[in-house]
Coordinates of C-alpha atoms and ligand atoms in Angstrom, one line a residue:
X969 CA 0.0 0.0 0.0
X970 CA 1.2 3.5 -0.8
X971 CA 2.0 5.9 1.9
X972 CA 0.2 9.2 2.1
X973 CA 1.6 12.6 1.4
X974 CA -0.4 15.8 2.2
X975 CA 0.2 18.6 -0.2
X976 CA -1.1 22.1 0.5
X977 CA 0.3 24.1 -2.3
X978 CA 0.1 24.7 -6.0
X979 CA 2.8 22.3 -7.0
X980 CA 3.4 22.4 -10.7
X981 CA 1.7 19.6 -12.5
X982 CA 4.7 17.5 -13.5
X983 CA 6.0 17.4 -10.0
X984 CA 2.6 16.4 -8.5
X985 CA 2.3 13.7 -11.1
X986 CA 5.7 12.2 -10.3
X987 CA 4.8 12.2 -6.6
X988 CA 1.6 10.4 -7.4
X989 CA 3.5 7.6 -9.0
X990 CA 4.9 6.5 -5.6
X991 CA 2.5 8.0 -3.0
X992 CA -1.2 8.6 -2.3
X993 CA -1.5 12.3 -2.6
X994 CA -4.1 14.3 -0.7
X995 CA -4.0 17.6 -2.4
X996 CA -5.2 21.0 -1.4
X997 CA -4.3 24.2 -3.3
X998 CA -5.0 26.0 0.0
X999 CA -7.2 25.3 3.1
X1000 CA -10.0 27.6 2.1
X1001 CA -12.7 26.6 4.5
X1002 CA -13.7 24.4 7.5
X1003 CA -14.5 21.5 5.3
X1004 CA -10.9 21.6 3.8
X1005 CA -9.4 22.0 7.2
X1006 CA -11.4 18.9 8.5
X1007 CA -10.2 16.8 5.5
X1008 CA -6.7 18.1 6.0
X1009 CA -6.6 17.0 9.6
X1010 CA -8.0 13.6 8.7
X1011 CA -5.4 13.1 6.0
X1012 CA -2.6 14.3 8.5
X1013 CA -3.7 11.5 10.9
X1014 CA -2.2 8.9 8.4
X1015 CA 0.3 10.9 6.4
X1016 CA 4.1 10.3 6.4
X1017 CA 4.9 13.7 4.9
X1018 CA 3.6 17.2 4.4
X1019 CA 4.7 19.5 1.6
X1020 CA 3.3 23.1 1.3
X1021 CA 3.1 26.5 2.9
X1022 CA 0.8 28.8 4.9
X1023 CA -0.5 26.1 7.2
X1024 CA 0.1 26.7 10.9
X1025 CA 1.7 23.5 12.5
X1026 CA 0.8 23.8 16.1
X1027 CA 1.3 21.3 18.9
X1028 CA -2.3 19.8 18.5
X1029 CA -1.8 19.2 14.8
X1030 CA 1.6 17.6 15.3
X1031 CA 0.3 15.3 18.1
X1032 CA -2.6 14.3 15.8
X1033 CA -0.1 13.3 13.0
X1034 CA 1.5 10.1 14.5
X1035 CA 3.1 8.8 11.3
X1036 CA 4.5 12.1 10.2
X1037 CA 8.3 12.0 9.4
X1038 CA 8.9 15.2 7.4
X1039 CA 7.3 18.7 7.0
X1040 CA 8.8 20.1 3.8
X1041 CA 7.9 23.8 3.9
X1042 CA 7.8 25.6 0.5
X1043 CA 9.1 28.8 2.1
X1044 CA 12.3 30.0 3.8
X1045 CA 10.4 31.5 6.7
X1046 CA 9.4 28.9 9.4
X1047 CA 7.3 31.1 11.7
X1048 CA 4.3 28.9 11.0
X1049 CA 5.8 25.9 12.6
X1050 CA 6.2 24.9 16.3
X1051 CA 9.8 24.0 15.7
X1052 CA 10.4 22.6 19.2
X1053 CA 7.4 20.3 19.1
X1054 CA 8.4 19.0 15.7
X1055 CA 11.9 18.3 17.0
X1056 CA 10.5 16.6 20.2
X1057 CA 8.5 14.3 17.9
X1058 CA 11.6 13.5 15.7
X1059 CA 9.9 15.1 12.6
X1060 CA 12.3 16.7 10.3
X1061 CA 11.4 20.3 9.2
X1062 CA 12.9 21.6 6.1
X1063 CA 12.7 24.9 4.2
X1064 CA 13.7 26.4 0.9
X1065 CA 16.5 29.0 1.4
X1066 CA 18.7 30.4 -1.4
X1067 CA 16.5 29.6 -4.3
X1068 CA 14.1 32.5 -3.5
X1069 CA 16.7 35.0 -2.4
X1070 CA 17.0 37.0 -5.7
X1071 CA 13.2 37.1 -6.5
X1072 CA 12.5 38.3 -2.9
X1073 CA 15.2 40.9 -3.1
X1074 CA 13.8 42.1 -6.5
X1075 CA 10.4 42.6 -4.7
X1076 CA 12.1 44.6 -2.0
X1077 CA 13.7 46.8 -4.6
X1078 CA 10.5 47.0 -6.6
X1079 CA 8.8 48.4 -3.5
X1080 CA 11.6 50.8 -2.8
X1081 CA 11.3 52.2 -6.3
X1082 CA 7.5 52.2 -6.2
X1083 CA 7.6 54.2 -3.1
X1084 CA 10.3 56.5 -4.3
X1085 CA 8.5 57.4 -7.4
X1086 CA 5.0 57.0 -5.9
X1087 CA 4.2 54.5 -8.6
X1088 CA 1.0 53.2 -7.0
X1089 CA -0.5 56.6 -6.9
X1090 CA 0.7 57.5 -10.4
X1091 CA -0.8 54.3 -11.8
X1092 CA -4.2 55.0 -10.0
X1093 CA -4.1 58.5 -11.5
X1094 CA -3.7 57.2 -15.1
X1095 CA -6.2 54.3 -14.7
X1096 CA -8.8 56.5 -13.0
X1097 CA -8.6 59.1 -15.8
X1098 CA -7.2 61.8 -13.4
X1099 CA -4.0 62.5 -15.6
X1100 CA -5.3 65.8 -17.0
X1101 CA -1.9 67.8 -17.2
X1102 CA 1.8 67.4 -16.8
X1103 CA 2.8 66.7 -13.2
X1104 CA 3.5 69.4 -10.7
X1105 CA 5.9 69.5 -7.8
X1106 CA 3.3 67.9 -5.5
X1107 CA 3.5 64.6 -7.5
X1108 CA 7.3 64.4 -7.7
X1109 CA 9.1 61.5 -6.1
X1110 CA 12.6 61.1 -4.7
X1111 CA 15.9 59.7 -6.2
X1112 CA 17.5 56.5 -5.1
X1113 CA 21.0 57.1 -6.4
X1114 CA 23.4 57.9 -3.7
X1115 CA 20.9 57.8 -0.8
X1116 CA 21.6 55.6 2.3
X1117 CA 19.9 52.2 2.3
X1118 CA 19.4 50.6 5.8
X1119 CA 18.9 46.9 6.0
X1120 CA 17.3 45.3 9.1
X1121 CA 18.6 41.6 9.1
X1122 CA 21.6 41.2 6.9
X1123 CA 21.0 37.6 5.9
X1124 CA 20.7 36.2 2.4
X1125 CA 17.8 38.4 1.3
X1126 CA 19.1 41.4 3.1
X1127 CA 22.5 41.1 1.4
X1128 CA 20.8 40.7 -2.0
X1129 CA 18.9 43.8 -1.5
X1130 CA 22.0 45.6 -0.3
X1131 CA 23.9 44.5 -3.4
X1132 CA 21.2 46.0 -5.6
X1133 CA 21.5 49.3 -3.7
X1134 CA 25.3 49.4 -3.6
X1135 CA 26.2 48.2 -7.0
X1136 CA 23.1 49.5 -8.9
X1137 CA 22.4 52.8 -7.3
X1138 CA 25.7 53.9 -5.5
X1139 CA 23.9 53.7 -2.2
X1140 CA 25.9 53.7 1.0
X1141 CA 24.7 50.7 3.2
X1142 CA 23.9 50.7 6.9
X1143 CA 22.7 47.5 8.5
X1144 CA 21.6 46.0 11.8
X1145 CA 21.9 42.3 12.4
X1146 CA 22.0 39.9 15.3
X1147 CA 25.5 38.7 14.8
X1148 CA 28.5 40.7 13.5
X1149 CA 29.0 40.6 9.7
X1150 CA 32.6 41.9 9.1
X1151 CA 32.6 40.2 5.6
X1152 CA 29.5 42.1 4.5
X1153 CA 30.9 45.4 6.0
X1154 CA 33.9 44.8 3.7
X1155 CA 32.3 43.5 0.5
X1156 CA 29.6 46.1 0.4
X1157 CA 31.5 48.9 2.1
X1158 CA 28.6 48.7 4.6
X1159 CA 28.4 49.8 8.3
X1160 CA 26.8 47.7 11.0
X1161 CA 24.9 50.0 13.5
X1162 CA 22.3 50.0 16.2
X1163 CA 18.7 50.0 15.1
X1164 CA 18.1 53.5 16.2
X1165 CA 21.1 54.8 14.3
X1166 CA 19.8 53.0 11.2
X1167 CA 16.3 54.5 11.5
X1168 CA 17.7 57.9 12.0
X1169 CA 20.3 57.9 9.2
X1170 CA 18.9 55.9 6.4
X1171 CA 16.8 57.4 3.6
X1172 CA 15.5 53.9 2.6
X1173 CA 14.9 51.1 5.2
X1174 CA 14.2 47.6 4.3
X1175 CA 13.3 44.9 6.8
X1176 CA 14.4 41.3 5.9
X1177 CA 14.6 39.8 9.4
X1178 CA 12.8 36.5 10.2
X1179 CA 9.7 36.6 12.4
X1180 CA 10.6 35.3 15.8
X1181 CA 9.9 35.9 19.5
X1182 CA 12.7 38.5 19.4
X1183 CA 11.6 40.2 16.2
X1184 CA 7.8 40.2 16.6
X1185 CA 6.7 43.9 17.0
X1186 CA 10.3 45.1 16.4
X1187 CA 9.3 48.2 14.5
X1188 CA 6.8 50.7 15.9
X1189 CA 6.3 54.3 16.6
X1190 CA 9.5 54.7 18.6
X1191 CA 11.7 53.8 15.6
X1192 CA 9.5 55.3 12.8
X1193 CA 9.5 58.6 14.6
X1194 CA 13.3 58.8 14.2
X1195 CA 13.2 58.7 10.4
X1196 CA 14.1 61.5 8.2
X1197 CA 11.4 63.7 6.6
X1198 CA 11.4 61.8 3.3
X1199 CA 12.4 58.3 4.6
X1200 CA 10.9 55.3 2.8
X1201 CA 10.2 52.1 4.9
X1202 CA 9.8 48.8 3.2
X1203 CA 8.8 45.4 4.8
X1204 CA 9.4 42.2 2.8
X1205 CA 9.9 40.0 5.8
X1206 CA 6.7 39.2 7.8
X1207 CA 3.8 41.5 8.7
X1208 CA 4.1 40.9 12.4
X1209 CA 7.7 42.2 12.6
X1210 CA 6.0 45.6 12.4
X1211 CA 3.3 47.0 14.7
X1212 CA 0.9 47.6 11.9
X1213 CA -1.5 49.9 13.8
X1214 CA 1.4 52.2 14.7
X1215 CA 2.7 52.1 11.2
X1216 CA -0.7 53.2 9.9
X1217 CA -0.8 56.0 12.4
X1218 CA 2.7 57.2 11.5
X1219 CA 1.7 57.2 7.8
X1220 CA -1.5 59.2 8.6
X1221 CA 0.1 61.8 10.8
X1222 CA 3.2 62.3 8.6
X1223 CA 5.7 60.8 11.1
X1224 CA 6.7 58.4 8.2
X1225 CA 6.8 59.8 4.7
X1226 CA 6.1 56.6 2.7
X1227 CA 6.0 52.8 3.1
X1228 CA 6.2 49.8 0.7
X1229 CA 4.7 46.6 2.0
X1230 CA 4.6 43.1 0.7
X1231 CA 3.6 41.5 4.0
X1232 CA 0.9 42.3 6.5
X1233 CA -0.3 41.4 10.0
X1234 CA -3.4 39.7 8.5
X1235 CA -3.3 38.3 4.9
X1236 CA -5.0 38.8 2.7
X1237 CA -5.3 42.4 3.8
X1238 CA -8.7 43.0 5.4
X1239 CA -11.2 45.0 3.5
X1240 CA -11.3 47.7 6.2
X1241 CA -7.6 48.2 6.4
X1242 CA -6.6 51.9 6.1
X1243 CA -3.6 50.8 4.2
X1244 CA -5.8 50.3 1.2
X1245 CA -6.7 53.9 1.0
X1246 CA -3.6 55.7 2.2
X1247 CA -1.8 57.5 -0.7
X1248 CA 1.6 57.2 0.9
X1249 CA 1.8 53.5 0.8
X1250 CA 2.6 50.9 -2.0
X1251 CA 1.1 47.6 -1.2
X1252 CA 1.8 44.2 -2.8
X1253 CA -0.1 40.9 -2.1
X1254 CA 2.9 39.0 -0.6
X1255 CA 4.6 38.3 -4.0
X1256 CA 8.1 38.1 -2.6
X1257 CA 9.1 34.9 -4.3
X1258 CA 6.2 34.6 -6.7
X1259 CA 7.8 34.1 -10.1
X1260 CA 7.4 31.0 -12.1
X1261 CA 11.0 30.1 -12.0
X1262 CA 11.4 30.7 -8.3
X1263 CA 8.3 29.0 -7.2
X1264 CA 9.2 26.0 -9.3
X1265 CA 12.6 25.8 -7.8
X1266 CA 11.2 26.1 -4.2
X1267 CA 8.8 23.1 -5.0
X1268 CA 11.7 21.1 -6.4
X1269 CA 13.8 21.7 -3.3
X1270 CA 10.9 21.0 -0.9
X1271 CA 10.2 17.7 -2.8
X1272 CA 13.8 16.7 -2.7
X1273 CA 13.9 17.3 1.0
X1274 CA 10.8 15.3 1.5
X1275 CA 11.9 12.3 -0.6
X1276 CA 15.3 12.3 1.0
X1277 CA 13.9 12.0 4.5
X1278 CA 11.4 9.3 3.5
X1279 CA 14.2 7.4 2.0
X1280 CA 16.1 7.7 5.3
X1281 CA 18.7 10.0 3.8
X1282 CA 19.7 13.6 5.2
X1283 CA 17.5 16.5 4.1
X1284 CA 19.2 19.0 1.7
X1285 CA 18.1 22.1 3.7
X1286 CA 16.9 21.1 7.2
X1287 CA 15.9 23.9 9.4
Ligands
LIG686 P1 18.4 34.5 6.6 O1 19.5 34.3 5.6 O2 18.4 33.5 7.8 O3 18.6 36.0 7.2 C1 18.0 36.5 8.3 C2 19.0 37.5 9.0 O4 18.3 38.1 10.1 C3 20.2 36.8 9.5 O5 21.4 37.5 9.2 C4 20.0 36.9 11.1 O6 21.2 37.1 11.8 C5 19.2 38.1 11.2 N1 18.4 38.1 12.5 C6 17.7 37.1 12.9 N2 17.1 37.4 14.1 C7 17.5 38.7 14.4 C8 17.3 39.7 15.3 N3 16.5 39.3 16.4 N4 17.8 40.9 15.2 C9 18.6 41.2 14.2 N5 18.8 40.4 13.2 C10 18.4 39.1 13.2 O7 17.0 34.5 6.0 P2 16.6 35.0 4.5 O8 16.6 33.9 3.6 O9 17.3 36.2 4.3 O10 15.0 35.3 4.8 C11 14.6 36.2 5.8 C12 13.1 36.3 6.0 O11 12.5 36.9 4.8 C13 12.4 35.0 6.1 O12 12.6 34.5 7.4 C14 11.0 35.3 5.7 O13 10.2 35.6 6.7 C15 11.2 36.5 4.8 N6 10.8 36.2 3.4 C16 9.7 36.9 2.9 C17 9.3 36.6 1.6 C18 8.1 37.3 0.9 O14 7.5 36.7 0.1 N7 8.0 38.6 1.2 C19 10.0 35.7 0.8 C20 11.1 35.0 1.4 C21 11.5 35.3 2.8 P3 22.3 36.0 12.1 O15 23.3 36.2 11.1 O16 22.7 36.3 13.5 O17 21.5 34.7 12.1

């Protein structure tokens, strides 16, 4: 009898078909309603493996999945998983680092540029038929070239954003990181500073730190009120790294000039979120890694991790 794998993701069809040759696949594109969630829990009660994303793995789910050997996340962030409980149950957790770094850094830079040139507002003006004359000073944006870029969390994605700024736009780089990064200071001519210094001195700030107990709510009014008059703040990490209500208030009262956001406290963004109507924010629907090439590479790596663990081999990228 074939063993069961639970998939909660849009795996590309060829990969799904190849898994189906060796396993019973219970497939959800996403867990959209209570019925899906009930069927998901039932399938997990006899599954040996899970592959997917955006499913919170709490203690109860882990304890109700007695045959589970591997959780192959199609993401680099692992904030959805109770890592300690998985470890205590000898369940291997894997993620997909590296393969999504460049696409996510592109999204960071896209938001930096959208915010700098107020691209969301300008697009709405054209689409709504409000482009009636050549633009005036009230509609001008700001340059990137030569401005200081501050990175919060100088890991893989942070460094890829910083490289774009340093080599592409002559931007001096400041960064804050948990551990020292003398190699990055050298290769990008960057300066590691305290968070307050970064928020005070940077023209563009990009958050690329993982969500954890230490980083939840890291950015709020205290830091945002240190920013320069035309500072641009971008979050491509996780929504909960920022205290969203305080961010909204800072955008509303002018404490913060502009924000670019790929991630939010609640996703999809609720219908009544003021972020939907503020002019000085550019929002994207969590598209960090969402290119065909990158998502396929993430799926391939997750599947390789899963198959390795089931075959009794080491995962390629264990957490
Ligand atoms: P990474 O290589 O592990 O980098 C994370 C960096 O943050 C590391 O340098 C780490 O420092 C630093 N850090 C961790 N905790 C910190 C703290 N409390 N204070 C300061 N710095 C801290 O991870 P990555 O591949 O760059 O991914 C980063 C995050 O991006 C992911 O966890 C995920 O949440 C997010 N992400 C979002 C999208 C999207 O669609 N928007 C896509 C991919 C990833 P050390 O050097 O000391 O470890």
